[in-house]
Tab-separated table of C-alpha atoms and ligand atoms in Angstrom:
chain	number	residue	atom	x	y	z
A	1	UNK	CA	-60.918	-9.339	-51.248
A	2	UNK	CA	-59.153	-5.927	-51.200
A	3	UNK	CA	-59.290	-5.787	-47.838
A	4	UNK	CA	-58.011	-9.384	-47.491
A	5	UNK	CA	-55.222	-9.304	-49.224
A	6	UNK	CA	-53.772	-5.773	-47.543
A	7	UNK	CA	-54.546	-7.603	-44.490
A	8	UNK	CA	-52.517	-10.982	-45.331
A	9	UNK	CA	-50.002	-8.572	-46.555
A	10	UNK	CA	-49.736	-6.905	-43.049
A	11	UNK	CA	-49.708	-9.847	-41.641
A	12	UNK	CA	-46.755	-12.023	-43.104
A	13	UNK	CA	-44.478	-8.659	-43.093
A	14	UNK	CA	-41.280	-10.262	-41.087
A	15	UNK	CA	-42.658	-13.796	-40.558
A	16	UNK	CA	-40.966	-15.558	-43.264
A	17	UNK	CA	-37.546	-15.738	-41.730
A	18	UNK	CA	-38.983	-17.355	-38.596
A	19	UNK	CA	-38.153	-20.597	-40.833
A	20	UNK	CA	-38.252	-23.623	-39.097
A	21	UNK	CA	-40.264	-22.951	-36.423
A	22	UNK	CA	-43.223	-21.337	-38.283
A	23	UNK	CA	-46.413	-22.138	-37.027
A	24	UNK	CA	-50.358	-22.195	-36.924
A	25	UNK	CA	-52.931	-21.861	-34.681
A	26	UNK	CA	-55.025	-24.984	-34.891
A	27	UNK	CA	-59.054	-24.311	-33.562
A	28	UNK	CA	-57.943	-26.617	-30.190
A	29	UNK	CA	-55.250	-24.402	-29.122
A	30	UNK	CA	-51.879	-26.120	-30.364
A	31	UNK	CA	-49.598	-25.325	-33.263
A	32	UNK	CA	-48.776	-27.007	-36.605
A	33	UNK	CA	-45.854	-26.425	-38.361
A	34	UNK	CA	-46.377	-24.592	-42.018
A	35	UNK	CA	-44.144	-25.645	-43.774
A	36	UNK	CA	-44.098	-29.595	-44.133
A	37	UNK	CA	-42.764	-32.201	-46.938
A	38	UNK	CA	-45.186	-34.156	-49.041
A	39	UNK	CA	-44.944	-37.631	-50.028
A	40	UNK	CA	-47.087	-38.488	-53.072
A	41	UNK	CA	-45.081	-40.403	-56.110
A	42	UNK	CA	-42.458	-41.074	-53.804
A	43	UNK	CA	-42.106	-44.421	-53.411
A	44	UNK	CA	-43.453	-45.450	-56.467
A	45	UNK	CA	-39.640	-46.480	-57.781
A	46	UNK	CA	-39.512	-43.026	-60.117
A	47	UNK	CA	-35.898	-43.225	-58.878
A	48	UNK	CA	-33.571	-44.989	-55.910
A	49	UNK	CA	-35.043	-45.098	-52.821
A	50	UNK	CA	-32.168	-43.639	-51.215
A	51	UNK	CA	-32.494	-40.693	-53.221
A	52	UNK	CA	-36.011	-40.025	-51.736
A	53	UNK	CA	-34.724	-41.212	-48.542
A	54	UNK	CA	-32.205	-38.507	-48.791
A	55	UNK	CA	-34.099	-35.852	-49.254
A	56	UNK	CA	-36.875	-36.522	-46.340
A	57	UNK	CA	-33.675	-36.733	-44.207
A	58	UNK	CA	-31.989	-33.496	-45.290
A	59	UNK	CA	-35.816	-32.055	-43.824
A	60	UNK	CA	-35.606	-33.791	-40.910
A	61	UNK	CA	-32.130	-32.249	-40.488
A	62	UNK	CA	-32.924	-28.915	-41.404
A	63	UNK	CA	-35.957	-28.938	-38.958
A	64	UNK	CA	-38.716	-29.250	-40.890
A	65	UNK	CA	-40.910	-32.012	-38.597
A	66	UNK	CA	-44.510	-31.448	-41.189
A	67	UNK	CA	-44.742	-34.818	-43.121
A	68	UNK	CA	-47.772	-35.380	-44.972
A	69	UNK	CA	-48.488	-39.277	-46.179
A	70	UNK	CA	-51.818	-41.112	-47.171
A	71	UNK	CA	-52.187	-45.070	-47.289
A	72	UNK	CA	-53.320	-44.380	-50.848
A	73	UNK	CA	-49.144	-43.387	-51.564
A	74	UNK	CA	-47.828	-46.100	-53.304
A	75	UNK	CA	-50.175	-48.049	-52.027
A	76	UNK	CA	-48.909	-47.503	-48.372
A	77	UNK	CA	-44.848	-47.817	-49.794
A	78	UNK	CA	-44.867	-43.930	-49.077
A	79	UNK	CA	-45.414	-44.535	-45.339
A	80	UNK	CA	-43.133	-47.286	-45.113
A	81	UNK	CA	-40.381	-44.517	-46.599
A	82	UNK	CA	-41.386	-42.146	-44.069
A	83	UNK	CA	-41.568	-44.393	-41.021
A	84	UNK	CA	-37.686	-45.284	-42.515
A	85	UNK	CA	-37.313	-41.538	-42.611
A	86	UNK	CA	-38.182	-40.575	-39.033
A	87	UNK	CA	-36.552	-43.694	-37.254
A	88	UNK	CA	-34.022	-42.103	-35.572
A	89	UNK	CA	-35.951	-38.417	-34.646
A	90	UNK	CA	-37.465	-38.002	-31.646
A	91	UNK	CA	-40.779	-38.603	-32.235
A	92	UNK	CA	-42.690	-35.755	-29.827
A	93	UNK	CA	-40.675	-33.314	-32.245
A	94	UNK	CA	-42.498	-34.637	-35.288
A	95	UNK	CA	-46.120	-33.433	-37.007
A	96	UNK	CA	-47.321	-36.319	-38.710
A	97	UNK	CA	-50.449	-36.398	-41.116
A	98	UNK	CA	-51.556	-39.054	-42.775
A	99	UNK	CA	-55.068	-39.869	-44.699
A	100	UNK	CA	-57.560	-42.381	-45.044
A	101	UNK	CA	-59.320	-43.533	-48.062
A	102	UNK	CA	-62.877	-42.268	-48.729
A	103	UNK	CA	-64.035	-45.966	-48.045
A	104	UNK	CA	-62.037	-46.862	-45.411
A	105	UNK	CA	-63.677	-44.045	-43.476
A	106	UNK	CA	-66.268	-45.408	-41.643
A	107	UNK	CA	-67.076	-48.113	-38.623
A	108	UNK	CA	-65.802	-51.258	-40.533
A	109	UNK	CA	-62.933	-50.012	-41.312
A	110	UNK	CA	-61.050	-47.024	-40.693
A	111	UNK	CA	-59.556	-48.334	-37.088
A	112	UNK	CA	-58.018	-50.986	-39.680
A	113	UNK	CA	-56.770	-48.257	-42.035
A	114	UNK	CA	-55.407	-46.164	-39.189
A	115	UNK	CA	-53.773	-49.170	-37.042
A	116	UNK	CA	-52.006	-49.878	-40.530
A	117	UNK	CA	-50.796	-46.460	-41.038
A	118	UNK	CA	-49.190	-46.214	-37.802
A	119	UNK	CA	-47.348	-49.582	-38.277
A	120	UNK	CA	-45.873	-48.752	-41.675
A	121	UNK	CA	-45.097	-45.368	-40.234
A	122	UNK	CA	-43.149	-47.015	-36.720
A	123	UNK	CA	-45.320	-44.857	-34.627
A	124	UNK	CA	-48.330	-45.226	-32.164
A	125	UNK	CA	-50.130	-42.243	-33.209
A	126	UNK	CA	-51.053	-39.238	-36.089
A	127	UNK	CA	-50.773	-35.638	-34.824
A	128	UNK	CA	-53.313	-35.482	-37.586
A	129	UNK	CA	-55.479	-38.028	-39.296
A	130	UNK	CA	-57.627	-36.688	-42.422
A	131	UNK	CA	-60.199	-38.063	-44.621
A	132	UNK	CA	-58.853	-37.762	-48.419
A	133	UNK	CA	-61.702	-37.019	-49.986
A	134	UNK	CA	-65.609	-37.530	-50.229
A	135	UNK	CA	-66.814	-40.427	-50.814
A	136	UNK	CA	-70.131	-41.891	-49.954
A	137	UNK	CA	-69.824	-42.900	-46.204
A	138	UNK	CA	-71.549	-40.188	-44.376
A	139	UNK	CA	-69.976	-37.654	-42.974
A	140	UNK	CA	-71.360	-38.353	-39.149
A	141	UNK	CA	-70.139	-41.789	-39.142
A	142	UNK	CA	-66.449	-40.612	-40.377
A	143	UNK	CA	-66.532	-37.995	-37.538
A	144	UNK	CA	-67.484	-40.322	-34.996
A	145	UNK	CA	-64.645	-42.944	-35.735
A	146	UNK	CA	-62.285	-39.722	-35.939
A	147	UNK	CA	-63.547	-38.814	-32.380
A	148	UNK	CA	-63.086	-42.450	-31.132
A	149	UNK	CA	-59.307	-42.877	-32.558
A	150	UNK	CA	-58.631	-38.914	-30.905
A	151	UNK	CA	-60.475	-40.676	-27.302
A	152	UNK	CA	-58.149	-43.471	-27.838
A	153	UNK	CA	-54.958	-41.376	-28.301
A	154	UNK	CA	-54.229	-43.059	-31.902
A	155	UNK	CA	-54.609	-39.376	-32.892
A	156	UNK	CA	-54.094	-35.938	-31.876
A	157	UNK	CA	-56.113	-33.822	-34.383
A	158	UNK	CA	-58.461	-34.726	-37.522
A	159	UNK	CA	-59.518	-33.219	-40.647
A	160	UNK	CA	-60.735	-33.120	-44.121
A	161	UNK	CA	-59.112	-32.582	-47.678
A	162	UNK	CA	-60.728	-31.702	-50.998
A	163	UNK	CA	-63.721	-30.367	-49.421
A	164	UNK	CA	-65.308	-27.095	-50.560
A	165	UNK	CA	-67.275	-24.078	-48.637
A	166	UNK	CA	-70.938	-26.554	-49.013
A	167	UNK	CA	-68.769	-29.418	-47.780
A	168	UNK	CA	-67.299	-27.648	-44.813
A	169	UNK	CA	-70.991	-26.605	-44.181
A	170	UNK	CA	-72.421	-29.659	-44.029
A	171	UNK	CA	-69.521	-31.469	-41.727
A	172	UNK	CA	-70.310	-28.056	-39.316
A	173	UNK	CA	-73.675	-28.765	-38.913
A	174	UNK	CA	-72.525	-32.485	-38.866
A	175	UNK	CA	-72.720	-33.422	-34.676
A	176	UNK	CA	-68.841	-33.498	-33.332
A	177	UNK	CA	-67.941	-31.953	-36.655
A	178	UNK	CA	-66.969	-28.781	-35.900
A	179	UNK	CA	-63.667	-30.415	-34.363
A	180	UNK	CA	-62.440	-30.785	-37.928
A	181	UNK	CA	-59.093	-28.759	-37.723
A	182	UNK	CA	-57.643	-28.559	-40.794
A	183	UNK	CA	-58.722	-28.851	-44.662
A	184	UNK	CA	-56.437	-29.781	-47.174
A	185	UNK	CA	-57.039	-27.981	-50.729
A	186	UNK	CA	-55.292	-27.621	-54.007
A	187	UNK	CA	-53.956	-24.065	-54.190
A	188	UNK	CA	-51.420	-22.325	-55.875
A	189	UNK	CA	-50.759	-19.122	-57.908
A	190	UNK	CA	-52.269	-20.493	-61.017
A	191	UNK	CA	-55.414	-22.197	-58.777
A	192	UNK	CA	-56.414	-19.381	-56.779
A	193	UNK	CA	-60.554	-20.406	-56.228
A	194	UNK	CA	-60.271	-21.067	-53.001
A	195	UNK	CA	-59.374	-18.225	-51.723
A	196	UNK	CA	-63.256	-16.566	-53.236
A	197	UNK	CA	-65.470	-18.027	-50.238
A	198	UNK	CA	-63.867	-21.076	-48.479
A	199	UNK	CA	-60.630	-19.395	-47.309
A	200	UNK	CA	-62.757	-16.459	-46.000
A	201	UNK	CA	-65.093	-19.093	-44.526
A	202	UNK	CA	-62.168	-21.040	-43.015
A	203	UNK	CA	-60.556	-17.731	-41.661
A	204	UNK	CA	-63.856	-17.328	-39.875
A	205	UNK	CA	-63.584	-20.442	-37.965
A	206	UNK	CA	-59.767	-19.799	-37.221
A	207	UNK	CA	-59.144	-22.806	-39.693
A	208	UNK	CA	-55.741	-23.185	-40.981
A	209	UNK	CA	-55.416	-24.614	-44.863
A	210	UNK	CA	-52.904	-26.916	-45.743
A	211	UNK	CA	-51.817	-26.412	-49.475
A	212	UNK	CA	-51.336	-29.474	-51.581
A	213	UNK	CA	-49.645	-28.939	-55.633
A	214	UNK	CA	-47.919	-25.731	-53.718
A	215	UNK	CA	-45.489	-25.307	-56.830
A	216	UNK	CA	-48.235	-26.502	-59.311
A	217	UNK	CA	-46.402	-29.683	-59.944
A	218	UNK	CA	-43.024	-28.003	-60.815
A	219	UNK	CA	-45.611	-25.178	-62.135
A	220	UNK	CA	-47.375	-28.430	-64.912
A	221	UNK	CA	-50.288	-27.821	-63.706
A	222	UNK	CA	-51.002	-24.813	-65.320
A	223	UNK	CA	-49.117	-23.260	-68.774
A	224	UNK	CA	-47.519	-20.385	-68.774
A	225	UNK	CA	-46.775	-20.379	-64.786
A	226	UNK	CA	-43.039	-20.896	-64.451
A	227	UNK	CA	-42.810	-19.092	-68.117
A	228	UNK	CA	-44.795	-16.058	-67.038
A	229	UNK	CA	-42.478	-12.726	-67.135
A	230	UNK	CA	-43.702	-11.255	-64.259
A	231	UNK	CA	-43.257	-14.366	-62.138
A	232	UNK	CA	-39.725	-14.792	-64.130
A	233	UNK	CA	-38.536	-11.153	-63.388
A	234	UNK	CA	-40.136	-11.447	-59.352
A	235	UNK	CA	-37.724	-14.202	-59.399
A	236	UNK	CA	-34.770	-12.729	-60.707
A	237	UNK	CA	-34.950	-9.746	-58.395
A	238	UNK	CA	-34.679	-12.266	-55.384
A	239	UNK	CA	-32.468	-14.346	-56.880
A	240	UNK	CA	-34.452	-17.280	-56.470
A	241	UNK	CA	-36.517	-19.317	-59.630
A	242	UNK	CA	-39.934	-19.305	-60.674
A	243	UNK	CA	-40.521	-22.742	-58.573
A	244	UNK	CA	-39.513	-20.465	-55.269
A	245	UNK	CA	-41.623	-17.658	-56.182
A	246	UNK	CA	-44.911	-19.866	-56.792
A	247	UNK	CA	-44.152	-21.717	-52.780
A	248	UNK	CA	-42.946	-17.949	-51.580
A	249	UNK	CA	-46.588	-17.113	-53.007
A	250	UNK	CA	-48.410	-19.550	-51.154
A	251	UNK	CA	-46.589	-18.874	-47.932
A	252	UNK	CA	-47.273	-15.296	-48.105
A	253	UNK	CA	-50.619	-16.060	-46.383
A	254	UNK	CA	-49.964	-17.044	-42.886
A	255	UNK	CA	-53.580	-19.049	-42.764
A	256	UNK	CA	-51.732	-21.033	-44.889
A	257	UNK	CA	-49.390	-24.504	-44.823
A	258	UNK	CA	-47.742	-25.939	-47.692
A	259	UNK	CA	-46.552	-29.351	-48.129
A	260	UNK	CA	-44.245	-28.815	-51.347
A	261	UNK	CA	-42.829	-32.498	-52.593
A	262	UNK	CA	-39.483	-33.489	-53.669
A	263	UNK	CA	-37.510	-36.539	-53.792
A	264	UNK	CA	-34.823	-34.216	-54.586
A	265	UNK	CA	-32.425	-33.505	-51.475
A	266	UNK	CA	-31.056	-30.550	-53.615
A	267	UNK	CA	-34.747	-29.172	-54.673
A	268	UNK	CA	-35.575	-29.389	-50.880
A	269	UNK	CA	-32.839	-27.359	-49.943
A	270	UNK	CA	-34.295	-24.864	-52.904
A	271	UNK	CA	-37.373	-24.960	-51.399
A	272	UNK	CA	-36.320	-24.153	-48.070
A	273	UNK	CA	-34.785	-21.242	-49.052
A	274	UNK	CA	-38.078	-19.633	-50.700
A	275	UNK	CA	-39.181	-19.311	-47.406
A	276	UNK	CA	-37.581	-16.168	-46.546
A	277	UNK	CA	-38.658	-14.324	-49.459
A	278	UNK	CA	-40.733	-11.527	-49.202
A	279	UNK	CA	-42.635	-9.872	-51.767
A	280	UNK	CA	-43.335	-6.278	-52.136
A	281	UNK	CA	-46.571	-4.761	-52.567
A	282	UNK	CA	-45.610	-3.799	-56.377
A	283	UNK	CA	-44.730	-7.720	-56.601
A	284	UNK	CA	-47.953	-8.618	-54.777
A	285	UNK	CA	-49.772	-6.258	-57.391
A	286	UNK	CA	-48.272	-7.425	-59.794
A	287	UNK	CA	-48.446	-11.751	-59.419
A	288	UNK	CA	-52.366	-10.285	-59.059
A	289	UNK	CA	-52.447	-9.023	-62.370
A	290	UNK	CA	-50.734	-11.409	-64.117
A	291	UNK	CA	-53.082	-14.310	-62.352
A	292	UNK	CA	-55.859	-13.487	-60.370
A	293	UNK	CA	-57.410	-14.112	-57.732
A	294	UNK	CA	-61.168	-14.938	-58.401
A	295	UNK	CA	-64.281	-12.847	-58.691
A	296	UNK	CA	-66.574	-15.658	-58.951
A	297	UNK	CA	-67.426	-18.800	-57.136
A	298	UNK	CA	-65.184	-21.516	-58.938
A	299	UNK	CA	-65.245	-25.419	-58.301
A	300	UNK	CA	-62.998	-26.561	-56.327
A	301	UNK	CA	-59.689	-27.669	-57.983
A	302	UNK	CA	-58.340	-31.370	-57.296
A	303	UNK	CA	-55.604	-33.719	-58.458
B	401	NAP	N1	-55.106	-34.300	-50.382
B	401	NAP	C1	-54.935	-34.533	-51.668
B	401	NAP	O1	-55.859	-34.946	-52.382
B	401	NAP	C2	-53.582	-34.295	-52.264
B	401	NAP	C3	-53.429	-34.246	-53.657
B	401	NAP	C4	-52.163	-33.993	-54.167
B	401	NAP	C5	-51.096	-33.813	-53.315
B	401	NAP	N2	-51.264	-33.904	-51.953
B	401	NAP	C6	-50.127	-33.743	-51.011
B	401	NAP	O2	-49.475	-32.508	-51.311
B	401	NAP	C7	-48.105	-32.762	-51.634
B	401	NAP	C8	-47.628	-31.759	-52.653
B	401	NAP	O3	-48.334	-31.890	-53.883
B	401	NAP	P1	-47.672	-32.547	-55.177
B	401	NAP	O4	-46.592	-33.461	-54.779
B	401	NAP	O5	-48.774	-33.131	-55.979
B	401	NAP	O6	-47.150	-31.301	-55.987
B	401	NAP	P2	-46.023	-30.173	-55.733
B	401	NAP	O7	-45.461	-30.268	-54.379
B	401	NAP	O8	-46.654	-28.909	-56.183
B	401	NAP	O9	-44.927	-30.542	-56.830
B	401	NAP	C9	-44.169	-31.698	-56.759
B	401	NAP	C10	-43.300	-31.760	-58.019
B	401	NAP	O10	-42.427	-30.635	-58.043
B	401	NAP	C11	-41.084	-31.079	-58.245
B	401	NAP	N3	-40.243	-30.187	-57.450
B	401	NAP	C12	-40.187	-30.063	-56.109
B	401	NAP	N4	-39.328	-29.115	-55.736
B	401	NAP	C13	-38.791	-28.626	-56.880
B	401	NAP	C14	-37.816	-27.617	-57.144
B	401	NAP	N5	-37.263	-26.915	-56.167
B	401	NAP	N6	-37.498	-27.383	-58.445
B	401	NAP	C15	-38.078	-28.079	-59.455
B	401	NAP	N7	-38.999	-29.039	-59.250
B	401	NAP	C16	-39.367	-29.308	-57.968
B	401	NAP	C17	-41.058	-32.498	-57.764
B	401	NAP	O11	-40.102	-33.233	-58.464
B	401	NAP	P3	-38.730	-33.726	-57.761
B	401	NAP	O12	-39.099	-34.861	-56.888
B	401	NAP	O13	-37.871	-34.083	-58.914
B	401	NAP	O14	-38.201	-32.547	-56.989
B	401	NAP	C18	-42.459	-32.988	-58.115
B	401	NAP	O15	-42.494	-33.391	-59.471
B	401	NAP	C19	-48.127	-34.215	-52.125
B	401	NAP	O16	-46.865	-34.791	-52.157
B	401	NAP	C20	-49.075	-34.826	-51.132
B	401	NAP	O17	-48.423	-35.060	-49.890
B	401	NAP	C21	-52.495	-34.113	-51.430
């Protein structure tokens, strides 16, 4: 873990102002952005449309192409927001992801799902198409219609979410499964197990995460986050807040993507800006001590 993190910490030296364009490796060769918007609870009427509709826009214009969806959002509403979103972007500059339901991933029904998503969204095809969770379909049938959508160019890429090390395991030894290319996972500085065996395992098989609950839910997810001194007086040396510091934490790791949500145009444009900070290693040390990373296997975190 030592190791690890000096390494991460070598590695994101200088990266972090490469803003817009930051990208991953995915296993077939092409990039993906890190830094996307997500899109759960938007939608949902929490406040005007326009509002939310704003704030995917001010992305767009600030060059963040990432959006992540699911037909689950408000019951498909989110896509429809999106698809209003993107209308007028060119669409070979954008990263789509989207997500079917556990039981919608199978033969009867996930061509269905998919076909649905990409109408709601205004687009012919996902750059990346991922199955939500586990659910009881098994695994070889889900990878087979992933396969046939990617064949039929309704896709570019698929992947998994909420899955653990066992999980990834299983879909490995799973035939056709090893073209899984991404896995989204909760993860955040207050929700660090992850990073005790399936972010090493994932690193192995040059597997980017994406990071879902990036700023803990405006740092709800966990008490004493956004309160903590340390993460406090980190962000009052960089002049940023304690929501900035807990995304700057996540995007330290350059394995890593993060999908931060907002209906906010102005939080957006706050969240942006924690992209170019950088921490030292006495900041690094000290996030560490204040929250840990883990020394045990812990299961996996979900919301
Ligand atoms: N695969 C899965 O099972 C799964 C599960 C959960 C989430 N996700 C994906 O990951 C995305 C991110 O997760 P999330 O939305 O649950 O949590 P999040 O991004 O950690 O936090 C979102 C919350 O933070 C607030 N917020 C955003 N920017 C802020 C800022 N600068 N200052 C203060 N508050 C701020 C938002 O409120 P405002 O709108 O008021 O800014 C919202 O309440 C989701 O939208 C979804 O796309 C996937």
């Amino acid at each position: 873990m030592i190791r690890e993190t000096a390494q991460i910490r070598n590695t994101v030296q200088g990266t972090m102002e490469d803003t817009a364009q930051d990208t991953v490796l995915l296993p077939d060769g092409t990039s993906m952005p890190r830094f996307g918007m997500g899109t759960w609870h938007l939608a949902e009427g929490r406040r005007p449309q326009s509002q939310e509709l704003n704030a995917l826009r001010a992305g767009l214009d600030a060059g963040i192409t990432l959006i992540d969806t699911a037909e689950m959002y408000a019951d498909g509403k989110a896509e429809s927001l999106v698809g209003r979103a993107i209308k007028n972007h060119d669409r070979s500059r954008l990263f789509l992801v989207s997500k079917v339901y556990p039981h919608n991933a199978g033969r009867r029904h996930l061509r269905q799902s998919l076909e649905a998503s990409l109408s709601r969204l205004g687009t012919d095809y996902l750059d990346m198409y991922l199955l939500h969770w586990r659910g009881s379909i098994p695994l070889s049938e889900t990878v087979e219609c992933m396969e046939q959508a990617k064949s039929d160019g309704l896709i570019r890429n698929w992947g998994v979410s909420n899955f653990d090390t066992a999980d990834m395991q299983e879909l490995f030894a799973t035939d056709g499964g090893d073209a899984c290319a991404v896995n989204q996972d909760l993860y955040h500085l207050g929700s660090r197990g992850v990073e005790y065996d399936l972010l090493p395992w994932m690193d192995a098989h040059r597997m980017p995460m994406m990071a879902y609950c990036p700023l803990a839910q405006a740092g709800t997810l966990r008490s004493g986050l956004t309160s903590s001194p340390v993460v406090r007086s980190i962000a009052a040396a960089h002049d940023a807040d304690p929501i900035q510091i807990l995304l700057a934490f996540v995007l330290r790791r350059d394995d890593m993507i993060a999908i931060p949500c907002t209906g906010s145009a102005e939080h957006l444009r706050s969240n942006l800006r924690a992209r170019s900070i950088t921490f030292s290693d006495d900041e690094i040390t000290a996030l560490d001590r204040a929250f840990p990373a883990p020394t045990e296997k812990e299961p996996l975190d979900m919301q």
